[in-house]
mmCIF file of C-alpha atoms in Angstrom:
data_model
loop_
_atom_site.group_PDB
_atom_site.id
_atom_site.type_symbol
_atom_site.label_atom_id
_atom_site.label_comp_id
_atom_site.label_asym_id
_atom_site.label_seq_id
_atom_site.Cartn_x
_atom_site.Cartn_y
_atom_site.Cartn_z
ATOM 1 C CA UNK A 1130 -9.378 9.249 -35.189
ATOM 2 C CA UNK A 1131 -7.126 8.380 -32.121
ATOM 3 C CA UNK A 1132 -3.579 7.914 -32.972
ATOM 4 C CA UNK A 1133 -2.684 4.707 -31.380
ATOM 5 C CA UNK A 1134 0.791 6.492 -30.406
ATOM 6 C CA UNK A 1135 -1.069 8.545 -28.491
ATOM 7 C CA UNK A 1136 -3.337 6.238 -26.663
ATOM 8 C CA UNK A 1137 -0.142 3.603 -25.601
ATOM 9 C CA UNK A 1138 1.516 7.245 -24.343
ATOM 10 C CA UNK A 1139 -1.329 7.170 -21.933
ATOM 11 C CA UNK A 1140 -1.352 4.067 -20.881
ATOM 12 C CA UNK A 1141 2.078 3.801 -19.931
ATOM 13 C CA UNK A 1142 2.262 7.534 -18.171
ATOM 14 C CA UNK A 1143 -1.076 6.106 -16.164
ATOM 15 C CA UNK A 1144 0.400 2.326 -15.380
ATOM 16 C CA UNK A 1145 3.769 4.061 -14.257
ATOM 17 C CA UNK A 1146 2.251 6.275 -11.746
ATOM 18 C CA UNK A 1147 0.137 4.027 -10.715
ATOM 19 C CA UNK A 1148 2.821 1.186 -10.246
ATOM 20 C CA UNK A 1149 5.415 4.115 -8.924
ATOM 21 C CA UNK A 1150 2.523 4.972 -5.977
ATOM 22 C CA UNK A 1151 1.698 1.415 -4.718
ATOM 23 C CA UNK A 1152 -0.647 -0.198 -6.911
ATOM 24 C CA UNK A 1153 -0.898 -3.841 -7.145
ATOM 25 C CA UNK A 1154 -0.364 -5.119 -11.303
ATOM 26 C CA UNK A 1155 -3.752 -6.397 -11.843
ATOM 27 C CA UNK A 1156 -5.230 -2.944 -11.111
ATOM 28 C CA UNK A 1157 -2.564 -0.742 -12.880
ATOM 29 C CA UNK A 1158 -3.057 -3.324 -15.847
ATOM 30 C CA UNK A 1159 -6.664 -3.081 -15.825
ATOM 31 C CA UNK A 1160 -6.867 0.381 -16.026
ATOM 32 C CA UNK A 1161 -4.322 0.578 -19.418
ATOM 33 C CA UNK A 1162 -6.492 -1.956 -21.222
ATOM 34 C CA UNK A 1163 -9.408 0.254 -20.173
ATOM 35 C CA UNK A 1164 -8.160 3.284 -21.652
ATOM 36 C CA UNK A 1165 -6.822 1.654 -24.323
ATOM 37 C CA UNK A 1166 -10.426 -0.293 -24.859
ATOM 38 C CA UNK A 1167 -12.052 2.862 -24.400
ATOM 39 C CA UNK A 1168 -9.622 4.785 -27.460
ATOM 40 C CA UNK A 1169 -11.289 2.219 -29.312
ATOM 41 C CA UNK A 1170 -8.033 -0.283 -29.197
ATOM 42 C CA UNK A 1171 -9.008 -3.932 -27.949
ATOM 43 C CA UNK A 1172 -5.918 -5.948 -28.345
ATOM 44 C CA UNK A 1173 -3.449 -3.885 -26.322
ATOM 45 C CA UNK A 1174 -0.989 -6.063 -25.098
ATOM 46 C CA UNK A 1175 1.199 -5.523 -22.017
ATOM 47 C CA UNK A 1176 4.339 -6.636 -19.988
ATOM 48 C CA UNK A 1177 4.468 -5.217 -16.329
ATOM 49 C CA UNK A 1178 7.058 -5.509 -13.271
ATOM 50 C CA UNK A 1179 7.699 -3.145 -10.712
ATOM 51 C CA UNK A 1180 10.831 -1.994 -12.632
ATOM 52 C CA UNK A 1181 9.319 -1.364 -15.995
ATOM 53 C CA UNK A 1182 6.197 -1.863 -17.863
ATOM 54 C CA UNK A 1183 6.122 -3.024 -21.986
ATOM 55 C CA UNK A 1184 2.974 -2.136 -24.366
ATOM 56 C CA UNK A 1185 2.288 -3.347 -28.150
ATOM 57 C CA UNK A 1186 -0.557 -3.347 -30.160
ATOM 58 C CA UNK A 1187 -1.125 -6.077 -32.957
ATOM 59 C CA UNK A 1188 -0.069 -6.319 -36.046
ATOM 60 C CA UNK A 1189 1.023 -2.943 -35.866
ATOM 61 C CA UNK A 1190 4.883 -1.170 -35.384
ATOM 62 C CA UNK A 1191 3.760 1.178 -32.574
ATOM 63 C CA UNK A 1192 5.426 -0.570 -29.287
ATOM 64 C CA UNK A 1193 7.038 1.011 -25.932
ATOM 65 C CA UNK A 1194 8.658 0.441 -23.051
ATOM 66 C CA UNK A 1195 8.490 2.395 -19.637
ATOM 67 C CA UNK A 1196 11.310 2.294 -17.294
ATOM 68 C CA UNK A 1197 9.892 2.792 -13.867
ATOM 69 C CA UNK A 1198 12.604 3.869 -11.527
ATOM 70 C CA UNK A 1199 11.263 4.686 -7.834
ATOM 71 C CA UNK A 1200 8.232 3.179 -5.516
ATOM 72 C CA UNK A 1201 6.570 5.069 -2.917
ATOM 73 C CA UNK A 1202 3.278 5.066 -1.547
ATOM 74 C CA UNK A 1203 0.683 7.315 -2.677
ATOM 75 C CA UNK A 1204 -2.925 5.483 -2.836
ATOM 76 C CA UNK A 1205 -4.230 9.462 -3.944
ATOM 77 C CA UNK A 1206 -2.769 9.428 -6.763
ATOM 78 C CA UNK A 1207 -3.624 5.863 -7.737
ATOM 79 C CA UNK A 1208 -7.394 6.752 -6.803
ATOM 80 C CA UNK A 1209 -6.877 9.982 -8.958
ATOM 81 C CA UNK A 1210 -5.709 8.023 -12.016
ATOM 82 C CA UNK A 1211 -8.760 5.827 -11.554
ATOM 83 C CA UNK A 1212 -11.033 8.470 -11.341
ATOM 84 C CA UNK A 1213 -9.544 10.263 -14.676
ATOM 85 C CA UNK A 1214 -10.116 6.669 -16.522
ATOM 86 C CA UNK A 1215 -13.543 6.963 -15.551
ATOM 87 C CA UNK A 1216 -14.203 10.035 -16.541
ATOM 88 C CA UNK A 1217 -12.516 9.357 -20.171
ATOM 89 C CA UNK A 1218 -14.374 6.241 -20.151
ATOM 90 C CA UNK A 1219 -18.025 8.345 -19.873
ATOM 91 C CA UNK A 1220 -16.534 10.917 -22.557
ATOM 92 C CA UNK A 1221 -16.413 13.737 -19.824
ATOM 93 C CA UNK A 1222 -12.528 14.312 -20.902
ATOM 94 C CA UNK A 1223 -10.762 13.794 -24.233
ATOM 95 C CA UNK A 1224 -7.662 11.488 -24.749
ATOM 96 C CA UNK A 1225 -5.486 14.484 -24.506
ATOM 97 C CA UNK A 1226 -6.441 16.425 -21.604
ATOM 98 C CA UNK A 1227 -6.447 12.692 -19.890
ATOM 99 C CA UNK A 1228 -2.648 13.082 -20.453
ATOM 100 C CA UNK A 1229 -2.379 16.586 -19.334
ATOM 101 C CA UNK A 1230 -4.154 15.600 -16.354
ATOM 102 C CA UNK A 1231 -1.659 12.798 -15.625
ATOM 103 C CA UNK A 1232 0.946 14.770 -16.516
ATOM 104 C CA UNK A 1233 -0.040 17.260 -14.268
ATOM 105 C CA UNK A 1234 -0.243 14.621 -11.853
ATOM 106 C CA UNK A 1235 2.580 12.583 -12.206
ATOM 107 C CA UNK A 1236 5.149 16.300 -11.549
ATOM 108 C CA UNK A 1237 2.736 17.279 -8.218
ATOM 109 C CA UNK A 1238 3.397 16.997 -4.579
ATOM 110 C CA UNK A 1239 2.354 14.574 -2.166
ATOM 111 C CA UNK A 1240 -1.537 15.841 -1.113
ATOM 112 C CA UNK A 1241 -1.328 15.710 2.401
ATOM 113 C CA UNK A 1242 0.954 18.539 4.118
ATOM 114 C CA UNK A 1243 3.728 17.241 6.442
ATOM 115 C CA UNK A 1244 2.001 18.182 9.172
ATOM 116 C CA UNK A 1245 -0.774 16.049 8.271
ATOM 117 C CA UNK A 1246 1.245 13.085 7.976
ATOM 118 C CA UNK A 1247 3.187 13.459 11.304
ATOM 119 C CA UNK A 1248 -0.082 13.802 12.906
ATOM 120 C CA UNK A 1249 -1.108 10.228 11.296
ATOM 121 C CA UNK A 1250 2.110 8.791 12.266
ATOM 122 C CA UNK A 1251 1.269 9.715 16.343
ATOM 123 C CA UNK A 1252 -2.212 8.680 15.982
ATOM 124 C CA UNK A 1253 -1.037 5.246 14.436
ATOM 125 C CA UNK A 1254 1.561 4.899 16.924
ATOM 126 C CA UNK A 1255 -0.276 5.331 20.263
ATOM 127 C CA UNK A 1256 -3.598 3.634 19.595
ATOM 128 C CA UNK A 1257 -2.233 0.838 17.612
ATOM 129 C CA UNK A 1258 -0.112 0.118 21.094
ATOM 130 C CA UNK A 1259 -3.002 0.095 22.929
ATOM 131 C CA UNK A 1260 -4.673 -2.182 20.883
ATOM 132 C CA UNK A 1261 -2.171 -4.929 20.957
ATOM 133 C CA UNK A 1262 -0.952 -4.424 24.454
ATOM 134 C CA UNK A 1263 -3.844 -2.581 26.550
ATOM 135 C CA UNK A 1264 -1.114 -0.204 27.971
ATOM 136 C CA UNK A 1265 -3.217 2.659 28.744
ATOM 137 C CA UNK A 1266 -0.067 4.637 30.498
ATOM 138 C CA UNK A 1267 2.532 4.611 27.732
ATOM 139 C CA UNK A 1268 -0.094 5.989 24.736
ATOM 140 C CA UNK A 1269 0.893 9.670 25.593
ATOM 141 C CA UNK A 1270 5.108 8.837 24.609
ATOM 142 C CA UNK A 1271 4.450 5.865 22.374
ATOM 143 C CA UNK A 1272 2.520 8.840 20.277
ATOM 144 C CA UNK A 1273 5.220 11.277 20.592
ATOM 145 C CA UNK A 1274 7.449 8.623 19.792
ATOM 146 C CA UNK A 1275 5.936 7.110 16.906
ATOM 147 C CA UNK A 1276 5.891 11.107 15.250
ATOM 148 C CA UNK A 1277 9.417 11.580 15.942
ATOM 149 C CA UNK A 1278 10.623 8.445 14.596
ATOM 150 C CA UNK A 1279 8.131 9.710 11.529
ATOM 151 C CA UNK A 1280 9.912 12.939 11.237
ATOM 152 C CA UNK A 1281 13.451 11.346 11.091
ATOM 153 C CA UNK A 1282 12.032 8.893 8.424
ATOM 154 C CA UNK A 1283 10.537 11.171 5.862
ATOM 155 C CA UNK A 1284 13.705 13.882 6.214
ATOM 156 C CA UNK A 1285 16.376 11.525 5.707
ATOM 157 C CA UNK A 1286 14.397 9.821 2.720
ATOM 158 C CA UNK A 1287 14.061 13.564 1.136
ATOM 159 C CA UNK A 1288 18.178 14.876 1.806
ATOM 160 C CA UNK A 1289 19.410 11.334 1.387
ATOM 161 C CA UNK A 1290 16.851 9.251 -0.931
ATOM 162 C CA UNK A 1291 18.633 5.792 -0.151
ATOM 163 C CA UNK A 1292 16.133 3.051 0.312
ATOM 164 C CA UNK A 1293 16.053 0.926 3.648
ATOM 165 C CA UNK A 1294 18.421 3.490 5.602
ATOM 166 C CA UNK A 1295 15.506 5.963 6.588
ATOM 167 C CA UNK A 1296 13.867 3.002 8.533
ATOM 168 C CA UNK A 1297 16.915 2.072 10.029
ATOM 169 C CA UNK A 1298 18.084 5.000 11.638
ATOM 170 C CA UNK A 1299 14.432 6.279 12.395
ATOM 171 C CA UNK A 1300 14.208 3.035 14.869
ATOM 172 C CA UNK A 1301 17.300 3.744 15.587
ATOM 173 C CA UNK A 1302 16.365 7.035 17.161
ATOM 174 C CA UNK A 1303 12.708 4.938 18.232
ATOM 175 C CA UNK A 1304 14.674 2.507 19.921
ATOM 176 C CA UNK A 1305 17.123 4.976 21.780
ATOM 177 C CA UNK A 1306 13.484 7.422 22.771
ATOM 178 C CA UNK A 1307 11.832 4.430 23.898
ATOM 179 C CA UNK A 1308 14.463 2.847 26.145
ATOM 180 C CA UNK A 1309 15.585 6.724 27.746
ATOM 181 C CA UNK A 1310 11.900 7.323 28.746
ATOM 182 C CA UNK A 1311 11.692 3.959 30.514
ATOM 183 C CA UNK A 1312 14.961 4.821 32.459
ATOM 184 C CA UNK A 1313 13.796 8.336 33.356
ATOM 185 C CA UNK A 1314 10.222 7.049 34.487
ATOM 186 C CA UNK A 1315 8.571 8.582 31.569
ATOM 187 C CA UNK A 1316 7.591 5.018 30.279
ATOM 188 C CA UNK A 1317 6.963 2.066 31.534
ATOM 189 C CA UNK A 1318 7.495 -0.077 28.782
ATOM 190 C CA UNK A 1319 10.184 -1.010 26.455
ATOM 191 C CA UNK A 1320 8.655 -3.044 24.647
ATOM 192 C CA UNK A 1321 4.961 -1.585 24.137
ATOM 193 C CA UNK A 1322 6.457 1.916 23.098
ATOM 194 C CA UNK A 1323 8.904 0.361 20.310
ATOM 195 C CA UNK A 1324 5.862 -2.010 18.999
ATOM 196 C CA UNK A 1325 3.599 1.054 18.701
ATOM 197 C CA UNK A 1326 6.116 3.319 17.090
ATOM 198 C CA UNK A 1327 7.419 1.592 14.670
ATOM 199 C CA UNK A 1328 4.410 0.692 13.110
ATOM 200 C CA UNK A 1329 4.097 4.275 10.961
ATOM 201 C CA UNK A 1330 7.688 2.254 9.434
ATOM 202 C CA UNK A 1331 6.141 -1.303 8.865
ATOM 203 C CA UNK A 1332 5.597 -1.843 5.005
ATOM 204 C CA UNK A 1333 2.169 -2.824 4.964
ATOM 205 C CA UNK A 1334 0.706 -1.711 1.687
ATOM 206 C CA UNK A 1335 3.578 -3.628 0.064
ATOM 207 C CA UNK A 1336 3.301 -6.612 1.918
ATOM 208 C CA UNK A 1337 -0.156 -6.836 0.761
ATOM 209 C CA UNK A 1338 0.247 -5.689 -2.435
ATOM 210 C CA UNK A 1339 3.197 -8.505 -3.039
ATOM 211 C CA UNK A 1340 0.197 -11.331 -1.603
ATOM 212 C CA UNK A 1341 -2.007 -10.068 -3.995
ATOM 213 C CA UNK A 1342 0.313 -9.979 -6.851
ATOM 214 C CA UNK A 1343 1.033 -13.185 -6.701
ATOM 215 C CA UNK A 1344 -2.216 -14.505 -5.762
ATOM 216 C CA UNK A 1345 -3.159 -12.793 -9.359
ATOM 217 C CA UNK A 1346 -0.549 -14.623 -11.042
ATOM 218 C CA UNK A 1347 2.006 -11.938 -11.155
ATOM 219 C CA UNK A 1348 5.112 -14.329 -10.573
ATOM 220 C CA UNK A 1349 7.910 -11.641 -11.421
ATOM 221 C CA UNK A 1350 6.561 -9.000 -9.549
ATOM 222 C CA UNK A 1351 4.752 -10.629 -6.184
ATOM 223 C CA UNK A 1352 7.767 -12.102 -4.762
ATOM 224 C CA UNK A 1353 10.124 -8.940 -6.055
ATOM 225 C CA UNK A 1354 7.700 -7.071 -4.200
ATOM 226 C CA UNK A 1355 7.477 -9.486 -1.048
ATOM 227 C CA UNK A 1356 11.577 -9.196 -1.024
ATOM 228 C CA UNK A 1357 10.942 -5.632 -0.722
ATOM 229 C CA UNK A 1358 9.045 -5.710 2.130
ATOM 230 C CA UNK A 1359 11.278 -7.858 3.738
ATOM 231 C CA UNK A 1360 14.402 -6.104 3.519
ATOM 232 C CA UNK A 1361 12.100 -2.970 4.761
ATOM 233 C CA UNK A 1362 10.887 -4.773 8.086
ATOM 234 C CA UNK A 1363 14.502 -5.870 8.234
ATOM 235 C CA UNK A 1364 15.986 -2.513 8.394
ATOM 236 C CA UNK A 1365 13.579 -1.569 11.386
ATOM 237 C CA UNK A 1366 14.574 -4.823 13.224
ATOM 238 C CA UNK A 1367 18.245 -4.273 12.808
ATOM 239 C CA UNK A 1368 17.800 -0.723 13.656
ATOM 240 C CA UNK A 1369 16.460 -2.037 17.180
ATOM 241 C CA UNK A 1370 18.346 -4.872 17.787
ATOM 242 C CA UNK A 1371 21.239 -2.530 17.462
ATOM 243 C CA UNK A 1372 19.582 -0.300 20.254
ATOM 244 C CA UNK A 1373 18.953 -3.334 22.530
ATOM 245 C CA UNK A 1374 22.511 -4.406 21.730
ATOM 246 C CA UNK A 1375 24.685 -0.963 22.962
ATOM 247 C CA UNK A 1376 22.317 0.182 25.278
#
């Protein structure tokens, strides 16, 4: 028999990473009352915010709480959780290599190399310009742009972790790229090449994550979420009005 210790363990090490990577509540919840439903436990009750997550079963003593203290975007690993639930759920694992497996998970390093991830960043940055503009001439430094601005993002997150400051000093450093090229005749838009690099910055998957939250009922953690986002896309605007402003 499954100790229920054991299967609320679980849950919260899955609902945490999944939370911590992006996940919107209503899917991170669904998948702890699957496992739980799956150990065999149909009553599992649960609390969760983006800052913590609460789990007790009925009319028994076994009850925990889960502090969860970063958010970054990952979908992998929120796919990878999913696809471990499924495989408890057709008996392919047991309940304990499910938590090794998360465990495993929850300590690894992002999938993609940083290579990889620059590379997305510059083919964001230029094509996305394009497609709002139709500036054809700017797509070759809008890309080179949008990957250097990327670069200065994800290094100052790693030596500094201090949330809001990478994105304002990485369109900082978009802002002052984007305006020098236009002076030297490398651009020909202002404008365009900001708009196109900056978007590898924008906080879209919590933007839409906060809509959806609170479109599901999730009143604490939609707008906390939504507030997020906002002070994000705030940071980038500061960062180039502060370019436009000295330069």
């Amino acid at each position: 028999m499954i100790e229920t210790s054991q299967v609320i363990n679980t849950c919260l090490l899955a609902g945490r990473i999944m939370i911590e990577n992006g996940s919107e509540m209503s899917r991170a919840e669904d998948t702890m009352k699957r496992i739980a439903t799956n150990s065999g436990i149909s009553t599992l009750k649960i609390f969760a915010t983006i800052t913590g997550i609460i789990i007790s079963i009925p009319n028994s003593t076994n009850s925990q709480v889960e502090e969860i203290e970063r958010r970054a975007i990952d979908l992998e690993k929120v796919s990878a959780v999913n696809t471990y639930s499924r495989r408890y759920a057709e008996k392919e694992i047991t309940l304990e290599e499910f938590y090794q497996k998360l465990s495993t998970l929850d300590e690894a390093t992002p999938f993609f190399p940083f290579w990889l991830q620059v590379l997305g960043a510059a083919l964001v940055s230029g094509p996305l310009m394009t497609a709002f503009s139709g500036n054809m001439v700017d797509l070759g430094i809008t890309t080179l742009t949008g990957a250097f601005g990327f670069i200065i993002f994800y290094f100052i997150n790693r030596i500094l972790n201090i949330k809001y400051i990478s994105e304002f000093v990485a369109s900082i450093v978009i802002g002052i790229v984007a305006v020098l090229a236009v002076r030297w005749g490398v651009g020909h838009s202002v404008d365009d090449i900001i708009i196109g690099s900056v978007m590898p910055l924008v906080p879209g998957v919590p933007l839409t994550n906060a809509v959806r939250d609170i479109l599901n009922g999730h009143l604490v953690s939609g707008p906390a979420r939504g507030v997020e986002a906002l002070l994000s896309a705030c940071a980038i605007g500061f960062g180039i009005a502060f370019v436009f402003r000295f330069l």
